[in-house]
Coordinates of N, CA and C in Angstrom, one line a residue:
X23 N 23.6 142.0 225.1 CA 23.6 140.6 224.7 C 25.1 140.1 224.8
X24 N 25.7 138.9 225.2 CA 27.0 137.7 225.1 C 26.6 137.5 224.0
X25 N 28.0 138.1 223.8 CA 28.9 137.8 222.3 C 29.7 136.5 222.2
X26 N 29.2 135.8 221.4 CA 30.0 134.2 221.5 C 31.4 134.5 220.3
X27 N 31.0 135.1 219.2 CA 32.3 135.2 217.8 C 31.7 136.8 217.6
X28 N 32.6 136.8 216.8 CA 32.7 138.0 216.0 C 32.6 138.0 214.8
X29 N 31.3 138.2 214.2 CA 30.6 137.9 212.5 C 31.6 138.6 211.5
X30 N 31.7 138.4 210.4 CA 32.2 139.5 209.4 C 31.4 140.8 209.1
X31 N 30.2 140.9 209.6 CA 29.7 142.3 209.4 C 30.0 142.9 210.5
X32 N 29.9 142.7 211.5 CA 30.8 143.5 213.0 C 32.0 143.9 212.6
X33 N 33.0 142.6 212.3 CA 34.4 142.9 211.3 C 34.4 144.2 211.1
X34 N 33.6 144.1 210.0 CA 33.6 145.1 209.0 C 33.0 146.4 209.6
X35 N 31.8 146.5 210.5 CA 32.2 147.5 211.2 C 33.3 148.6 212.5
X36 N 33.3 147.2 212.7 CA 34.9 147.5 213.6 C 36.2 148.5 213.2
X37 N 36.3 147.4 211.8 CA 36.8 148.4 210.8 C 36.8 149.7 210.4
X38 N 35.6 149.9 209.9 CA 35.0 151.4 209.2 C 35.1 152.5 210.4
X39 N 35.4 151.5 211.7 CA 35.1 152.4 213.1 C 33.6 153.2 213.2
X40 N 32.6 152.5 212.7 CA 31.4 152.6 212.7 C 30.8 152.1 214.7
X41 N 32.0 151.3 215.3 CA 31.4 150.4 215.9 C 32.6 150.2 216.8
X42 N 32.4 150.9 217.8 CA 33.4 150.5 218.8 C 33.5 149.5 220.1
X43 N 34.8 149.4 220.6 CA 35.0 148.5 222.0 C 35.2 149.4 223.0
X44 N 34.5 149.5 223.9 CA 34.7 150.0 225.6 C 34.9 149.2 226.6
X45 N 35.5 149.5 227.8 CA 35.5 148.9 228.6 C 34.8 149.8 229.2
X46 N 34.4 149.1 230.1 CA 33.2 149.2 231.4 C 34.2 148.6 232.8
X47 N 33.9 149.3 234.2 CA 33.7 148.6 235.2 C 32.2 149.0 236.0
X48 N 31.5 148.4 236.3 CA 30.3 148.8 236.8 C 30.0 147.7 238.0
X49 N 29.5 148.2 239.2 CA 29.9 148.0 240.5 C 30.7 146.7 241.4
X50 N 32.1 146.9 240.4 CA 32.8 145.6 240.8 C 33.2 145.0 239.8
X51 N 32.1 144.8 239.0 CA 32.7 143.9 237.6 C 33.3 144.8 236.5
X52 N 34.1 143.9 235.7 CA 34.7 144.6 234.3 C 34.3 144.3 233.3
X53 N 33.9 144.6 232.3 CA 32.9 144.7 231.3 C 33.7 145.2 230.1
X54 N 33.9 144.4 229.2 CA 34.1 144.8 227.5 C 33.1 144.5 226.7
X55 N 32.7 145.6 225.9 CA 31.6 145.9 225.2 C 32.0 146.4 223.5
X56 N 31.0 146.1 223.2 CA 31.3 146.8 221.2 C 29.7 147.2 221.0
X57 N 29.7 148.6 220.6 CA 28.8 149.2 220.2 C 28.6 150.1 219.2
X58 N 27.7 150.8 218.6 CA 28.3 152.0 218.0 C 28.5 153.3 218.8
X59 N 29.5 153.8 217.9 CA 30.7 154.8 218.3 C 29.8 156.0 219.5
X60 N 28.4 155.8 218.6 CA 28.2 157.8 219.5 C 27.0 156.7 220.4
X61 N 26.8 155.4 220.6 CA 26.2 155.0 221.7 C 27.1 154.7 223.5
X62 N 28.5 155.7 223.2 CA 28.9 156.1 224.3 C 29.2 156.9 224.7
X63 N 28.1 157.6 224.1 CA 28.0 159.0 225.1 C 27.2 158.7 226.2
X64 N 27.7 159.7 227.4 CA 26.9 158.9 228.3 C 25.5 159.6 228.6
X65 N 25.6 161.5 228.2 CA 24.5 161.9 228.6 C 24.1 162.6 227.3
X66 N 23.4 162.4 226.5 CA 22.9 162.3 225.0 C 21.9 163.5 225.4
X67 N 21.3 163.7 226.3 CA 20.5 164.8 226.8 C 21.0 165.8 226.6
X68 N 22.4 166.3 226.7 CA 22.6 167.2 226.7 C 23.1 168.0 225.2
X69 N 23.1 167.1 224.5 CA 23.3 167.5 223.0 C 21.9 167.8 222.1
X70 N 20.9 166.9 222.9 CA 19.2 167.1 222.2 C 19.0 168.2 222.9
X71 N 19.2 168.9 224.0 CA 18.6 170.2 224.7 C 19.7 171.2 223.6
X72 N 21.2 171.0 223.8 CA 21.4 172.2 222.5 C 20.7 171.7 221.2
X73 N 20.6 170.7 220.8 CA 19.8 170.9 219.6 C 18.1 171.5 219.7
X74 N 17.7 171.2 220.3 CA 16.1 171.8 220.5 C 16.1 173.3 221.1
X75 N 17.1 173.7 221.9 CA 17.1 175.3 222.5 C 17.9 176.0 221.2
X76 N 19.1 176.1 220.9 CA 19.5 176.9 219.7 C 19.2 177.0 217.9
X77 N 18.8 177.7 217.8 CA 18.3 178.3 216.4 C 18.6 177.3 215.5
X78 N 20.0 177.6 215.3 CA 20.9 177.0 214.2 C 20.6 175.8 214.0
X79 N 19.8 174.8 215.0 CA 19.1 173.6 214.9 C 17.9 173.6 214.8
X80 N 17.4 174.3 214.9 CA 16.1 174.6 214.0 C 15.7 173.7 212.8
X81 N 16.4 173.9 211.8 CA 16.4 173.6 210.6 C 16.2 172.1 210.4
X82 N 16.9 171.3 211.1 CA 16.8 169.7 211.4 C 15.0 169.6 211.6
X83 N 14.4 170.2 212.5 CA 13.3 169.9 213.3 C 12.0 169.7 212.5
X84 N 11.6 168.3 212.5 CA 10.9 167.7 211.4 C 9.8 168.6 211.1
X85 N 9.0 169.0 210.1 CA 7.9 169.7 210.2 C 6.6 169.3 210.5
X86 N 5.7 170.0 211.2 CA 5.0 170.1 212.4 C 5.2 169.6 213.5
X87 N 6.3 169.2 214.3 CA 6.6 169.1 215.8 C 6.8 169.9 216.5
X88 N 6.4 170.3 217.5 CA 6.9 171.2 218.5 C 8.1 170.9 219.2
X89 N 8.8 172.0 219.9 CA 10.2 171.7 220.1 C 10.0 170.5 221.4
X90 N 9.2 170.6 221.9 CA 9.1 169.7 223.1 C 9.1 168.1 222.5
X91 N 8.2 168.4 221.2 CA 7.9 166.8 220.8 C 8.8 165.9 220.3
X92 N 9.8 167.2 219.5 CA 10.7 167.2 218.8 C 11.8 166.1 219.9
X93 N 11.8 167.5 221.1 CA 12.9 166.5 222.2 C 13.1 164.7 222.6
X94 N 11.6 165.0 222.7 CA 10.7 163.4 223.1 C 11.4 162.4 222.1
X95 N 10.9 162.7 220.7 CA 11.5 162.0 219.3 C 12.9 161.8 219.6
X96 N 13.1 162.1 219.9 CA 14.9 162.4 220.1 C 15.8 161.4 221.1
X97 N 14.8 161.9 222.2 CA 14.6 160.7 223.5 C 14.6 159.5 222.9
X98 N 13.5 159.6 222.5 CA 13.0 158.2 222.3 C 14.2 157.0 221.2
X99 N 14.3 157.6 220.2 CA 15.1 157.3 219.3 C 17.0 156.9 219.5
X100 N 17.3 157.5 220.7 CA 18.7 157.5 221.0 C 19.0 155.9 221.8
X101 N 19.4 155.3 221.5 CA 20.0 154.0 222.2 C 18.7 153.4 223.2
X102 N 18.2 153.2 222.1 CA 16.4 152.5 222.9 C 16.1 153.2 223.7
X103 N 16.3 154.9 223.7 CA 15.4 155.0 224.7 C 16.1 155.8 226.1
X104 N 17.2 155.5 225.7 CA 18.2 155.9 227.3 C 19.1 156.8 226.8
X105 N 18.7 158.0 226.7 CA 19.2 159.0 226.4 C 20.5 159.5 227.7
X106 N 20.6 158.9 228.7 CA 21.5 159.4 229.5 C 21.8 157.9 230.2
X107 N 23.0 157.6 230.0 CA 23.7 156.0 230.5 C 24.1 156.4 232.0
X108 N 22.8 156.4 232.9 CA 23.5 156.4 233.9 C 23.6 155.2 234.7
X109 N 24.1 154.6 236.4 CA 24.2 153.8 236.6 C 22.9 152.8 236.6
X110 N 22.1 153.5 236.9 CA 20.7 152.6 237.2 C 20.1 151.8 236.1
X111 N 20.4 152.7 234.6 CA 20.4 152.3 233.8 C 20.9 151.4 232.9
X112 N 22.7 151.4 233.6 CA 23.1 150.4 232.3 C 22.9 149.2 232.2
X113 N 22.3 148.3 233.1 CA 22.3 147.2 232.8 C 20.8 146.9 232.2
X114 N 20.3 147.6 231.8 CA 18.9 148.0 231.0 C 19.9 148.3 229.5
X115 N 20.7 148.9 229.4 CA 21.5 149.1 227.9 C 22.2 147.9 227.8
X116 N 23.1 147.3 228.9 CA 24.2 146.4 228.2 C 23.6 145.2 228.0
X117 N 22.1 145.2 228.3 CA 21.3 143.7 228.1 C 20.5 143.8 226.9
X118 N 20.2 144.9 226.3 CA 19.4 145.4 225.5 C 20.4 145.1 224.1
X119 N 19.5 145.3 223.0 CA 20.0 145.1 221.6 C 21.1 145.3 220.9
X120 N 21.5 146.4 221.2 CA 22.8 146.9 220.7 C 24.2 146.3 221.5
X121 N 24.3 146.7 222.4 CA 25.5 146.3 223.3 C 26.0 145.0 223.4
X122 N 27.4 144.7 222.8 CA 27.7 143.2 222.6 C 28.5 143.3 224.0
X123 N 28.3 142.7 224.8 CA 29.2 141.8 225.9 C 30.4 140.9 225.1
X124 N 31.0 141.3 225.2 CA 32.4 140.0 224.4 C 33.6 139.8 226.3
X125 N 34.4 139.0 226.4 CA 35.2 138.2 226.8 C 36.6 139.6 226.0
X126 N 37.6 139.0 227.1 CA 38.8 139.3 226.8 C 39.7 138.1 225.9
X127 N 39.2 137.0 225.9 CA 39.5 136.2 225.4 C 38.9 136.1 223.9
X128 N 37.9 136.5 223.7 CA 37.0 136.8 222.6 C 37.8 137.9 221.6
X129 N 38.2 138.9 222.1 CA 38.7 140.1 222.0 C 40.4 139.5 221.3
X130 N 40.9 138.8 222.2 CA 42.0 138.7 222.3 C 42.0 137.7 220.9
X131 N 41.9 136.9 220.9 CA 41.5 136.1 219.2 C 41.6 136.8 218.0
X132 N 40.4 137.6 218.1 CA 39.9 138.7 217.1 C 41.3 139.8 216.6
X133 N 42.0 140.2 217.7 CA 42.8 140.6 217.7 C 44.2 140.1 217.0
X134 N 44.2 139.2 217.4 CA 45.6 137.7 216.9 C 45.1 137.2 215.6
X135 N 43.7 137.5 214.6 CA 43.1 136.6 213.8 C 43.8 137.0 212.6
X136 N 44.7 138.0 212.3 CA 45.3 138.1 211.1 C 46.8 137.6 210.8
X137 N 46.8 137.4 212.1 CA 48.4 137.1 212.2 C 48.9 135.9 211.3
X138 N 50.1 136.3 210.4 CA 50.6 135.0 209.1 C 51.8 135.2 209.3
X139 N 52.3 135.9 210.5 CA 54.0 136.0 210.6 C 54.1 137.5 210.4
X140 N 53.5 138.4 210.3 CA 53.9 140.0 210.0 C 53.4 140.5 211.6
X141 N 52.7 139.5 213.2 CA 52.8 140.5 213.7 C 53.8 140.9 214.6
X142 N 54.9 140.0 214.4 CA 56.1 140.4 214.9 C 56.9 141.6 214.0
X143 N 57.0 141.3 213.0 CA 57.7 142.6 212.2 C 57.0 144.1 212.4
X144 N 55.8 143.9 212.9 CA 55.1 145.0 212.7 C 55.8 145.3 214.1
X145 N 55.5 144.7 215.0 CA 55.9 145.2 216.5 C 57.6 146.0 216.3
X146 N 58.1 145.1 215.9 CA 59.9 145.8 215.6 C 59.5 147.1 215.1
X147 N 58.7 147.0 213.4 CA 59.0 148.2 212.9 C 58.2 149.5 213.7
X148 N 57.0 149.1 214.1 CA 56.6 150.4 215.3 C 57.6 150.5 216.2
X149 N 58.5 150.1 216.9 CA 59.4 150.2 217.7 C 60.8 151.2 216.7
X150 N 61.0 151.1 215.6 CA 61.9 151.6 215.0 C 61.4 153.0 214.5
X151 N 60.4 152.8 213.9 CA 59.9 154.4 213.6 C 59.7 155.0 214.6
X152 N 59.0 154.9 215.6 CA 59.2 155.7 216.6 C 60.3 156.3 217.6
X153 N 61.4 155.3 217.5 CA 62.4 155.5 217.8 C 63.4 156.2 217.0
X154 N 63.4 156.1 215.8 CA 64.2 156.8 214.7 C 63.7 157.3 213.7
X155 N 62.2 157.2 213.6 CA 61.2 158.1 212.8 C 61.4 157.0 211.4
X156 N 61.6 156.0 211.3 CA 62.2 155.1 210.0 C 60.8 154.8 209.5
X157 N 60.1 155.1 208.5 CA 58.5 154.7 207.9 C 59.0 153.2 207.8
X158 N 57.5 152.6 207.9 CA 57.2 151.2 207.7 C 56.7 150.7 206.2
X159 N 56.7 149.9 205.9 CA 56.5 149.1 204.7 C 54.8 149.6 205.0
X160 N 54.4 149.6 203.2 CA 52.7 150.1 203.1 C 51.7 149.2 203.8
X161 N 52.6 148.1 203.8 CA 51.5 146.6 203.7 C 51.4 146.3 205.6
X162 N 52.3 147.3 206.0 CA 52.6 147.5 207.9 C 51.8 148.3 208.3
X163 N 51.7 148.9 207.3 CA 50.9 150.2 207.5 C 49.6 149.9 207.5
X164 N 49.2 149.4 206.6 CA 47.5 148.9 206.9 C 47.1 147.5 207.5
X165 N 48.1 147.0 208.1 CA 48.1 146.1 209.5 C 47.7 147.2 210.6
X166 N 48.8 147.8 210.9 CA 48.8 148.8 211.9 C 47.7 149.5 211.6
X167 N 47.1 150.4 211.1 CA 45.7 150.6 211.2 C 44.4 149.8 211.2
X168 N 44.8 148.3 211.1 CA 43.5 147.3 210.9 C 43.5 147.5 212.7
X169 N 44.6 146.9 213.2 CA 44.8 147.0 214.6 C 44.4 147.8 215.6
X170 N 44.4 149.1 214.9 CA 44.1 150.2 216.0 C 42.3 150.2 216.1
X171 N 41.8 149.9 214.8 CA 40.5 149.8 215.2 C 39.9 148.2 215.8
X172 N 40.5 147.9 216.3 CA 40.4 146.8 217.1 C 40.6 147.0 218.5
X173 N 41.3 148.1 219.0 CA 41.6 148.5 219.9 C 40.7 149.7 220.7
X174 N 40.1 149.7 222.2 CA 39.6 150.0 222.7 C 39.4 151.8 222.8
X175 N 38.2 152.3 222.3 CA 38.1 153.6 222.2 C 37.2 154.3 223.4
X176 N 36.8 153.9 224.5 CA 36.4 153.8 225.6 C 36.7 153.2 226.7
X177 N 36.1 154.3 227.9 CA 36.9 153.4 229.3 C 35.8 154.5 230.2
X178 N 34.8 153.8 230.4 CA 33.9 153.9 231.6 C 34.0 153.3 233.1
X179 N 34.1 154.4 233.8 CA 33.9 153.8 235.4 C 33.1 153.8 236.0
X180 N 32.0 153.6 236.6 CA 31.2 153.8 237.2 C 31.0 153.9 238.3
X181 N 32.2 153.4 239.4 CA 32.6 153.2 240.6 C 33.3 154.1 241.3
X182 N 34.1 154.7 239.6 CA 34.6 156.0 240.1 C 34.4 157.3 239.5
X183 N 33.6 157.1 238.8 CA 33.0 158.2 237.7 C 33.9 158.8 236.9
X184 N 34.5 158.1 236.0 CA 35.4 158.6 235.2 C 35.3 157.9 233.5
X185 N 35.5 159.3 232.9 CA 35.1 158.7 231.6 C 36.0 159.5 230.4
X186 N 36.8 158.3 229.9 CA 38.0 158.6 228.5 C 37.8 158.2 227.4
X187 N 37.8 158.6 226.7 CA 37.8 158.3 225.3 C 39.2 158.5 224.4
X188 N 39.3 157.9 223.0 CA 40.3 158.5 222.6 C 39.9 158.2 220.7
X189 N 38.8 159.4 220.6 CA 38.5 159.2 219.2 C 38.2 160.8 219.3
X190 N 39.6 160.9 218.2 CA 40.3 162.1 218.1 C 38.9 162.9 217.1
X191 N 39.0 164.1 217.5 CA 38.1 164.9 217.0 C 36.8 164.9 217.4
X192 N 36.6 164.4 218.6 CA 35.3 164.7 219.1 C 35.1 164.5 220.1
X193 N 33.8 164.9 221.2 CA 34.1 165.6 222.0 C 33.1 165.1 223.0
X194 N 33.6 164.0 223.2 CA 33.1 163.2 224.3 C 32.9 163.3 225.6
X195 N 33.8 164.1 225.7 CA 34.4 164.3 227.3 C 33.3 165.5 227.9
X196 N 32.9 166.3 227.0 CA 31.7 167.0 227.3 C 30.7 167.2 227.3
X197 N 29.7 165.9 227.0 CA 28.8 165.1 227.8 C 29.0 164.3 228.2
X198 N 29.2 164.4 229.6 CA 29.2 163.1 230.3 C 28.4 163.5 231.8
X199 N 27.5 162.4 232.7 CA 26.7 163.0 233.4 C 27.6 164.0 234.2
X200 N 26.5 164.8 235.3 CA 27.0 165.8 236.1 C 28.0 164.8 237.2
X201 N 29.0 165.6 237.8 CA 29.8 164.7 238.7 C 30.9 163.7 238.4
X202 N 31.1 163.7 237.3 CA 31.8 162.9 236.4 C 33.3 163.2 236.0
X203 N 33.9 162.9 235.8 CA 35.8 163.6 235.5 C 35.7 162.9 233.9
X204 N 36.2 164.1 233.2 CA 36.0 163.0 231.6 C 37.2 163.8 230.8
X205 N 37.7 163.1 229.8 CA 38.9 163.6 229.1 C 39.4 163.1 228.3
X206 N 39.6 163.4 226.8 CA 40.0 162.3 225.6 C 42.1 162.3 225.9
X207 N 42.2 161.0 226.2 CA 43.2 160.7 226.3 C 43.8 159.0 226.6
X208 N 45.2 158.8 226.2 CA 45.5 157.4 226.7 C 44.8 157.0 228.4
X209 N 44.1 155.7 228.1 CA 43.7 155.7 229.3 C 43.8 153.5 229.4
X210 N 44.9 153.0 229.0 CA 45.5 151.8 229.0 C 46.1 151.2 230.0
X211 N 46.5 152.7 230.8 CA 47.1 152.2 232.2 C 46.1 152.1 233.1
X212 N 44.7 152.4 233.0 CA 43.2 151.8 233.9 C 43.2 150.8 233.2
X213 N 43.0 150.0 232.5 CA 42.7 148.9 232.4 C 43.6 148.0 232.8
X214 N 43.2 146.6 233.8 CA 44.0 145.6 234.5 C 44.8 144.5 233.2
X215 N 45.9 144.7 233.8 CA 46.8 143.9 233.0 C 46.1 142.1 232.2
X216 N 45.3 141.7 233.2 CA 44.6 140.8 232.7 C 43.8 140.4 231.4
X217 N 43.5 142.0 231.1 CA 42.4 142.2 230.3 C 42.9 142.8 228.8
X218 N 44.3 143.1 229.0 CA 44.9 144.2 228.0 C 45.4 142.5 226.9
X219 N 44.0 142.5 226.2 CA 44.0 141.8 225.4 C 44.7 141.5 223.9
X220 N 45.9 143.2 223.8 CA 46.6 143.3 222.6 C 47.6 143.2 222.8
X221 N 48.0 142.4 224.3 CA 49.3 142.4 224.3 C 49.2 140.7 224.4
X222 N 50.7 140.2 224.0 CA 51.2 138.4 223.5 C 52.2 138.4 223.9
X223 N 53.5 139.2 224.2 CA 54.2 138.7 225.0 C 54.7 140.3 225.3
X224 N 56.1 140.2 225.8 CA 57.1 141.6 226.1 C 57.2 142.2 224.8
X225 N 57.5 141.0 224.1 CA 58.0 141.6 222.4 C 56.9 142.4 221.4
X226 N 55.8 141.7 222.0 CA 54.3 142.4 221.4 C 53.4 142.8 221.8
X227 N 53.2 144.1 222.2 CA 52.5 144.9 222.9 C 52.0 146.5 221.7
X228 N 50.9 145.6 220.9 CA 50.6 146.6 220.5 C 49.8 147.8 220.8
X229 N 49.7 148.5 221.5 CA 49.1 149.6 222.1 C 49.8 150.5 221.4
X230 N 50.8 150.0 221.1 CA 51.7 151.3 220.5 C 51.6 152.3 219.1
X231 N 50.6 151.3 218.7 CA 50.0 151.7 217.4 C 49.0 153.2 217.4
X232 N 48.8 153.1 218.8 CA 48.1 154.7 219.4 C 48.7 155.9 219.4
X233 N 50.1 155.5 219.0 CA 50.9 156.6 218.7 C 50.7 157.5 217.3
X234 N 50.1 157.0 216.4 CA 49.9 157.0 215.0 C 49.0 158.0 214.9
X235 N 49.0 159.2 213.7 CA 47.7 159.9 214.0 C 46.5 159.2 213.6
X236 N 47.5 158.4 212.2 CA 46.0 157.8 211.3 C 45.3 156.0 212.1
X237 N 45.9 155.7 213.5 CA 46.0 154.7 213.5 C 46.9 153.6 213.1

């Protein structure tokens, strides 16, 4: 679905990092999206086959299902249905329920919507601690992490089959379909400068907030 605003319950998931932003390119076009976090995995198959083949998952498996039926349920229940985002597929997901379509412009608002004069200081002081290790004021501090979860946790290609993430501690990069290059890491220099919606001028370019462990 087109995303016109951004509700306070999205907000608020955005937040909790319940609910993330990807970018997409898919055959030509560029695509920013907000979803939940594990609806970008791309091949979800492969985590239900270790769950239904090894033991240790066992225990999950509803009682009286068989492991086959079990898988099916599984299927069925994962992102309506599309257990593996491949290309033929996505536009069957990014049209479907969950997947918000938003604008860079959309994005970019959302992003600027707190601003009361601290997002310049913020910008200096990330520039200073990183530079001289100088900690920031508490109240910068949970700026700078409002920010980071605003900031894009995905980057799908589909044109060139490549897929990054950067949501530390999990392990994305190892489902992804067969043929694929995948890898949790900064991946802001694929996205077209057009689109790099957290930046406002030379002076304010927060991406930098990625440097953070906690955000």
């Amino acid at each position: 679905m087109n995303l016109a605003e951004i509700d306070p319950e999205l907000r608020k998931s955005l937040d909790s990092r319940e609910q993330s932003i990807g970018f997409v390119i898919y055959r030509g076009e560029t695509i920013w999206l907000i979803d939940w976090v594990d609806h970008f995995t791309l091949d979800q198959q492969k985590n239900i086959d270790a769950m239904c083949t090894e033991q240790r998952y066992r225990r999950f498996m509803p009682a009286g299902l068989t492991v086959q039926q079990w898988s099916k349920k599984l299927q069925s229940e994962f992102r309506n249905g599309i257990p593996q985002l491949t290309a033929d597929l996505f536009p069957q997901y990014r049209d479907g329920e969950t997947a918000k379509v938003v604008s860079a412009d959309l994005l970019r608002r959302e992003f600027f919507s707190e601003d009361e004069g601290q997002y310049a200081e913020l910008s200096r002081e990330i520039e200073t601690e990183l530079s001289f290790n100088t900690p920031m004021r508490e109240e910068l501090v949970q700026l700078r992490i409002r920010l980071f979860s605003k900031l894009p946790k995905f980057y799908i290609n589909y044109d060139r089959k490549i897929f990054m993430h950067m949501v530390h501690g999990r392990s994305y990069e190892t489902v992804v379909l067969d043929g694929w290059w995948a890898a949790e890491g900064d991946f802001e220099h694929m996205i077209p400068t057009s689109h790099r919606y957290w930046v406002r001028s030379t002076a304010e370019d927060f991406w930098a907030v990625t440097n953070f462990s906690n955000g």
